[in-house]
C-alpha positions as a Markdown table, in Angstrom:
| # | Residue | x | y | z |
|---|---|---|---|---|
| 1 | Met | 26.8 | -34.5 | -50.2 |
| 2 | Ser | 26.6 | -35.2 | -46.5 |
| 3 | Glu | 23.1 | -35.2 | -45.0 |
| 4 | Lys | 24.0 | -32.2 | -42.7 |
| 5 | Asn | 24.4 | -29.9 | -45.7 |
| 6 | Thr | 21.0 | -30.6 | -47.1 |
| 7 | Val | 17.4 | -30.2 | -46.0 |
| 8 | Ala | 14.3 | -32.1 | -47.2 |
| 9 | Leu | 11.3 | -29.9 | -47.8 |
| 10 | Asn | 8.0 | -31.1 | -46.2 |
| 11 | Glu | 5.4 | -32.5 | -48.6 |
| 12 | Arg | 3.4 | -29.3 | -48.9 |
| 13 | Asp | 6.5 | -27.2 | -49.8 |
| 14 | Ser | 7.8 | -29.9 | -52.2 |
| 15 | Ser | 4.4 | -30.0 | -53.9 |
| 16 | Ser | 4.3 | -26.2 | -54.2 |
| 17 | Leu | 7.7 | -26.1 | -55.8 |
| 18 | Leu | 6.9 | -28.9 | -58.2 |
| 19 | Ser | 3.6 | -27.3 | -59.1 |
| 20 | Ser | 5.4 | -24.1 | -59.9 |
| 21 | Cys | 7.4 | -25.9 | -62.6 |
| 22 | Gly | 4.3 | -27.5 | -64.2 |
| 23 | Val | 4.0 | -30.8 | -62.5 |
| 24 | Gln | 0.3 | -31.5 | -61.6 |
| 25 | Met | 0.1 | -32.5 | -57.9 |
| 26 | Val | -2.7 | -34.2 | -56.1 |
| 27 | Ala | -5.2 | -31.8 | -54.5 |
| 28 | Ser | -4.7 | -31.4 | -50.7 |
| 29 | Val | -5.8 | -29.2 | -47.8 |
| 30 | Leu | -3.8 | -28.5 | -44.6 |
| 31 | Leu | -5.7 | -29.1 | -41.4 |
| 32 | Asp | -3.8 | -27.3 | -38.6 |
| 33 | Lys | -6.3 | -27.8 | -35.8 |
| 34 | Pro | -9.0 | -30.4 | -34.9 |
| 35 | Asp | -11.8 | -28.2 | -36.1 |
| 36 | Arg | -14.9 | -30.0 | -37.5 |
| 37 | Ala | -15.9 | -27.0 | -39.7 |
| 38 | Ala | -12.4 | -27.2 | -41.3 |
| 39 | Phe | -12.9 | -30.9 | -41.9 |
| 40 | Glu | -16.2 | -30.3 | -43.5 |
| 41 | Ala | -14.8 | -27.6 | -45.8 |
| 42 | Ala | -11.9 | -29.9 | -46.8 |
| 43 | Ser | -14.3 | -32.7 | -47.6 |
| 44 | Arg | -16.4 | -30.5 | -49.9 |
| 45 | Gln | -13.2 | -29.4 | -51.7 |
| 46 | Leu | -11.6 | -32.8 | -52.0 |
| 47 | Gly | -14.5 | -35.3 | -51.9 |
| 48 | Phe | -14.1 | -38.8 | -50.5 |
| 49 | Pro | -12.2 | -40.9 | -50.0 |
| 50 | Val | -9.2 | -39.0 | -48.7 |
| 51 | Ala | -5.8 | -39.9 | -47.4 |
| 52 | Met | -4.5 | -38.1 | -44.3 |
| 53 | Lys | -0.9 | -37.8 | -43.3 |
| 54 | Val | 1.2 | -35.7 | -41.0 |
| 55 | Leu | 2.8 | -32.6 | -42.3 |
| 56 | Ser | 6.2 | -32.2 | -40.6 |
| 57 | Asp | 9.6 | -30.8 | -41.4 |
| 58 | Asp | 11.1 | -33.6 | -39.4 |
| 59 | Ile | 9.1 | -36.7 | -40.2 |
| 60 | Leu | 10.0 | -38.0 | -43.7 |
| 61 | His | 8.9 | -41.6 | -43.3 |
| 62 | Lys | 5.3 | -41.0 | -42.2 |
| 63 | Thr | 4.1 | -44.6 | -42.4 |
| 64 | Asp | 6.9 | -45.9 | -40.2 |
| 65 | Val | 5.6 | -43.7 | -37.3 |
| 66 | Gly | 1.9 | -44.4 | -37.8 |
| 67 | Cys | 1.2 | -41.0 | -39.3 |
| 68 | Val | -0.7 | -42.0 | -42.5 |
| 69 | Val | -4.4 | -43.0 | -42.7 |
| 70 | Leu | -5.9 | -44.1 | -46.0 |
| 71 | Asn | -9.4 | -44.4 | -47.3 |
| 72 | Val | -11.1 | -42.0 | -45.0 |
| 73 | Thr | -14.7 | -41.8 | -46.1 |
| 74 | Asp | -16.5 | -39.3 | -43.9 |
| 75 | Val | -16.0 | -36.3 | -41.6 |
| 76 | Asp | -16.1 | -38.4 | -38.5 |
| 77 | Gly | -13.3 | -40.5 | -40.0 |
| 78 | Met | -11.3 | -37.4 | -40.7 |
| 79 | Gln | -11.6 | -36.4 | -37.1 |
| 80 | Ala | -10.5 | -39.8 | -35.9 |
| 81 | Ala | -7.6 | -39.9 | -38.4 |
| 82 | Tyr | -6.4 | -36.5 | -37.3 |
| 83 | Asp | -6.4 | -37.5 | -33.6 |
| 84 | Thr | -4.6 | -40.7 | -34.4 |
| 85 | Ile | -1.9 | -39.1 | -36.5 |
| 86 | Met | -1.2 | -36.3 | -34.0 |
| 87 | Ala | -1.0 | -38.8 | -31.2 |
| 88 | Asn | 1.3 | -41.1 | -33.1 |
| 89 | Ala | 3.5 | -38.2 | -34.1 |
| 90 | Ala | 3.9 | -37.1 | -30.4 |
| 91 | Gln | 4.6 | -40.6 | -29.3 |
| 92 | Asn | 6.8 | -42.0 | -32.1 |
| 93 | Ala | 8.6 | -38.8 | -33.2 |
| 94 | Pro | 8.9 | -36.7 | -30.0 |
| 95 | Gly | 10.3 | -33.3 | -30.6 |
| 96 | Ala | 9.4 | -33.3 | -34.3 |
| 97 | Arg | 8.0 | -30.1 | -35.7 |
| 98 | Val | 4.5 | -30.7 | -36.8 |
| 99 | Gln | 2.6 | -28.2 | -38.9 |
| 100 | Gly | -0.7 | -30.2 | -39.0 |
| 101 | Val | -2.3 | -32.9 | -41.0 |
| 102 | Leu | -2.7 | -33.0 | -44.8 |
| 103 | Ala | -5.9 | -34.3 | -46.3 |
| 104 | Glu | -5.4 | -35.4 | -49.9 |
| 105 | Gln | -7.6 | -36.7 | -52.6 |
| 106 | Met | -7.2 | -40.5 | -53.0 |
| 107 | Leu | -6.8 | -41.1 | -56.8 |
| 108 | Pro | -8.0 | -44.2 | -58.5 |
| 109 | Lys | -5.4 | -46.8 | -59.5 |
| 110 | Gly | -3.5 | -45.9 | -62.7 |
| 111 | Phe | -0.2 | -46.6 | -64.3 |
| 112 | Glu | 2.5 | -45.6 | -61.8 |
| 113 | Val | 5.7 | -43.9 | -62.9 |
| 114 | Leu | 8.5 | -43.0 | -60.5 |
| 115 | Leu | 10.5 | -39.9 | -61.4 |
| 116 | Ala | 13.7 | -39.0 | -59.5 |
| 117 | Ile | 16.7 | -36.8 | -59.5 |
| 118 | Asp | 19.9 | -37.2 | -57.5 |
| 119 | Glu | 23.5 | -36.1 | -57.3 |
| 120 | Phe | 26.5 | -38.3 | -58.0 |
| 121 | Ser | 30.2 | -38.0 | -58.2 |
| 122 | Trp | 31.6 | -38.1 | -61.7 |
| 123 | Ser | 35.0 | -37.6 | -63.3 |
| 124 | Lys | 36.9 | -38.2 | -66.6 |
| 125 | Lys | 40.5 | -37.9 | -67.5 |
| 126 | Thr | 40.6 | -34.2 | -68.1 |
| 127 | Gln | 38.3 | -33.2 | -65.2 |
| 128 | Pro | 38.4 | -33.8 | -61.4 |
| 129 | Tyr | 35.6 | -35.4 | -59.5 |
| 130 | Arg | 32.6 | -33.2 | -59.1 |
| 131 | Leu | 28.9 | -33.6 | -58.3 |
| 132 | Arg | 26.5 | -33.9 | -61.2 |
| 133 | Arg | 22.8 | -34.4 | -61.3 |
| 134 | Arg | 21.0 | -37.3 | -63.1 |
| 135 | Ile | 17.3 | -38.1 | -63.6 |
| 136 | Ala | 15.5 | -41.4 | -63.6 |
| 137 | Ala | 12.1 | -42.7 | -64.6 |
| 138 | Met | 10.7 | -46.0 | -63.7 |
| 139 | Ala | 7.3 | -47.6 | -64.4 |
| 140 | Val | 6.7 | -48.9 | -60.9 |
| 141 | Ala | 4.2 | -51.6 | -61.7 |
| 142 | Asp | 6.3 | -53.3 | -64.3 |
| 143 | Val | 9.8 | -52.4 | -63.0 |
| 144 | Phe | 10.7 | -50.6 | -66.3 |
| 145 | His | 13.8 | -48.4 | -65.5 |
| 146 | Val | 15.6 | -45.6 | -67.3 |
| 147 | Ser | 18.5 | -43.6 | -65.8 |
| 148 | Ile | 20.3 | -40.6 | -67.2 |
| 149 | Phe | 24.0 | -40.3 | -66.8 |
| 150 | Pro | 26.7 | -38.3 | -68.7 |
| 151 | Glu | 27.2 | -39.4 | -72.3 |
| 152 | Asp | 30.9 | -40.0 | -71.6 |
| 153 | Phe | 30.4 | -41.8 | -68.4 |
| 154 | Pro | 32.3 | -45.1 | -68.4 |
| 155 | Val | 30.1 | -47.5 | -70.3 |
| 156 | Asn | 31.1 | -50.5 | -68.3 |
| 157 | Ile | 28.8 | -49.4 | -65.4 |
| 158 | Ala | 25.7 | -49.9 | -67.6 |
| 159 | Asn | 24.2 | -53.3 | -68.1 |
| 160 | Pro | 22.4 | -53.4 | -71.5 |
| 161 | Glu | 19.9 | -55.9 | -70.1 |
| 162 | Asn | 18.7 | -53.2 | -67.7 |
| 163 | Leu | 17.8 | -50.9 | -70.7 |
| 164 | His | 19.6 | -47.8 | -69.4 |
| 165 | Glu | 20.0 | -44.6 | -71.3 |
| 166 | Leu | 23.0 | -42.5 | -70.5 |
| 167 | Arg | 22.4 | -38.7 | -70.1 |
| 168 | Val | 23.2 | -35.8 | -67.7 |
| 169 | Leu | 20.9 | -33.0 | -66.7 |
| 170 | Pro | 19.8 | -30.7 | -68.2 |
| 171 | Ile | 18.0 | -32.9 | -70.8 |
| 172 | Thr | 16.5 | -32.0 | -74.1 |
| 173 | Arg | 13.1 | -33.0 | -75.4 |
| 174 | Gln | 14.8 | -35.6 | -77.6 |
| 175 | Asp | 16.5 | -37.0 | -74.5 |
| 176 | Ala | 13.1 | -37.4 | -72.8 |
| 177 | Glu | 11.7 | -39.0 | -76.0 |
| 178 | Asp | 14.7 | -41.4 | -76.1 |
| 179 | Met | 14.0 | -42.4 | -72.4 |
| 180 | Ile | 10.7 | -43.7 | -73.5 |
| 181 | Asp | 11.5 | -45.1 | -76.9 |
| 182 | Glu | 14.5 | -47.1 | -75.8 |
| 183 | Thr | 12.8 | -48.8 | -72.9 |
| 184 | Pro | 9.6 | -50.7 | -72.3 |
| 185 | Leu | 7.9 | -47.5 | -71.2 |
| 186 | Ala | 7.1 | -47.1 | -74.9 |
| 187 | Lys | 4.8 | -50.1 | -74.6 |
| 188 | Ala | 2.6 | -48.4 | -72.1 |
| 189 | Cys | 2.2 | -45.4 | -74.4 |
| 190 | Gln | 1.3 | -47.7 | -77.3 |
| 191 | Gly | -1.2 | -49.6 | -75.2 |
| 192 | Leu | -0.9 | -51.8 | -72.1 |
| 193 | Arg | -3.6 | -54.0 | -70.6 |
| 194 | Gly | -6.3 | -52.3 | -72.7 |
| 195 | Gln | -5.2 | -48.8 | -71.7 |
| 196 | Gln | -3.2 | -46.3 | -73.8 |
| 197 | Tyr | -1.2 | -43.8 | -71.7 |
| 198 | Arg | -0.3 | -40.4 | -73.1 |
| 199 | Arg | 3.4 | -40.3 | -73.9 |
| 200 | Glu | 3.5 | -36.5 | -73.9 |
| 201 | Glu | 2.7 | -36.5 | -70.2 |
| 202 | Ile | 5.8 | -38.4 | -69.4 |
| 203 | Val | 7.9 | -36.2 | -71.6 |
| 204 | Glu | 6.5 | -33.0 | -70.1 |
| 205 | Ala | 7.1 | -34.3 | -66.6 |
| 206 | Leu | 10.7 | -35.0 | -67.3 |
| 207 | Met | 11.2 | -31.7 | -69.0 |
| 208 | Cys | 9.6 | -29.9 | -66.0 |
| 209 | Leu | 12.0 | -31.5 | -63.6 |
| 210 | Ser | 15.0 | -30.7 | -65.9 |
| 211 | Arg | 13.9 | -27.0 | -66.0 |
| 212 | Leu | 13.3 | -27.0 | -62.2 |
| 213 | Val | 16.9 | -28.0 | -61.4 |
| 214 | Glu | 18.3 | -25.5 | -63.9 |
| 215 | Glu | 16.3 | -22.7 | -62.2 |
| 216 | His | 17.1 | -24.0 | -58.7 |
| 217 | Pro | 20.7 | -25.3 | -58.7 |
| 218 | Glu | 20.4 | -25.8 | -54.9 |
| 219 | Ile | 18.2 | -28.8 | -55.5 |
| 220 | Thr | 20.1 | -32.1 | -54.9 |
| 221 | Glu | 17.2 | -34.6 | -55.0 |
| 222 | Val | 13.7 | -35.0 | -56.2 |
| 223 | Asp | 11.5 | -38.0 | -55.7 |
| 224 | Ile | 8.0 | -38.3 | -57.2 |
| 225 | Asn | 6.5 | -41.6 | -56.3 |
| 226 | Pro | 4.3 | -42.1 | -58.1 |
| 227 | Leu | 3.2 | -40.0 | -61.1 |
| 228 | Met | -0.1 | -41.6 | -61.9 |
| 229 | Leu | -1.1 | -41.9 | -65.5 |
| 230 | Tyr | -4.6 | -42.6 | -66.8 |
| 231 | Gly | -5.9 | -43.9 | -70.1 |
| 232 | Asp | -9.3 | -42.4 | -69.8 |
| 233 | Gly | -8.5 | -38.7 | -70.3 |
| 234 | Arg | -7.7 | -37.8 | -66.7 |
| 235 | Pro | -4.4 | -35.8 | -66.4 |
| 236 | Ala | -1.3 | -37.4 | -65.1 |
| 237 | Thr | -1.0 | -36.4 | -61.4 |
| 238 | Ala | 1.9 | -36.7 | -58.9 |
| 239 | Val | 0.6 | -38.3 | -55.7 |
| 240 | Asp | 3.6 | -38.1 | -53.4 |
| 241 | Ala | 6.8 | -36.0 | -53.7 |
| 242 | Met | 9.9 | -34.9 | -51.8 |
| 243 | Val | 12.5 | -32.3 | -52.7 |
| 244 | Val | 15.9 | -32.1 | -51.0 |
| 245 | Met | 18.0 | -28.8 | -51.2 |
| 246 | Lys | 21.3 | -27.5 | -50.1 |
| 247 | Lys | 21.1 | -25.4 | -47.0 |
């Protein structure tokens, strides 16, 4: 689908949509003006450290334009980060619509899993080319990768050494289980580097995304990067996300 026929939701709207389908998103507060009282209230809600990033319908690659500040540890730092982000947005993305600055909890390091959905063209002998949606999961730290394609997609596109599973959305719970069992993601669930990660959290995240695109057929892409898993009882949490929809 051409870019002009789709629109990427900003991070706050993407997070809200994903939360509605059951994906736990990192806590955040929107700061829409340089008000110290608002910074103090946000710090009480989120704690420190926080990450701060521009919220804009037009700026998708925030780091590239200097609109992300990490490891902010006090209210004075929040004020300085806010001023820097707004100045960089005005200078490096002139004309961009800016709703403010998001302050987000900075989560401790965990096991990072990337979850994504996209559209692709597909055909078989009895059917014309059409757009279908596929889902992918990748353990970022160890480059474990699983993609879902149609079951009758030409098998010669798959390299067995890449450990691909072939499925099309929507998926079943068994499909999600297979995504884990038939790739090295299973090792992380059994125990990796002294930590054991909860398999059910990966399954549930995949099923949430599958339900989301069934309920919202206008969605063409989803990118969660990363979903952070923990082996100490803390819940899996999505740190950054983007949803793209048909206009």
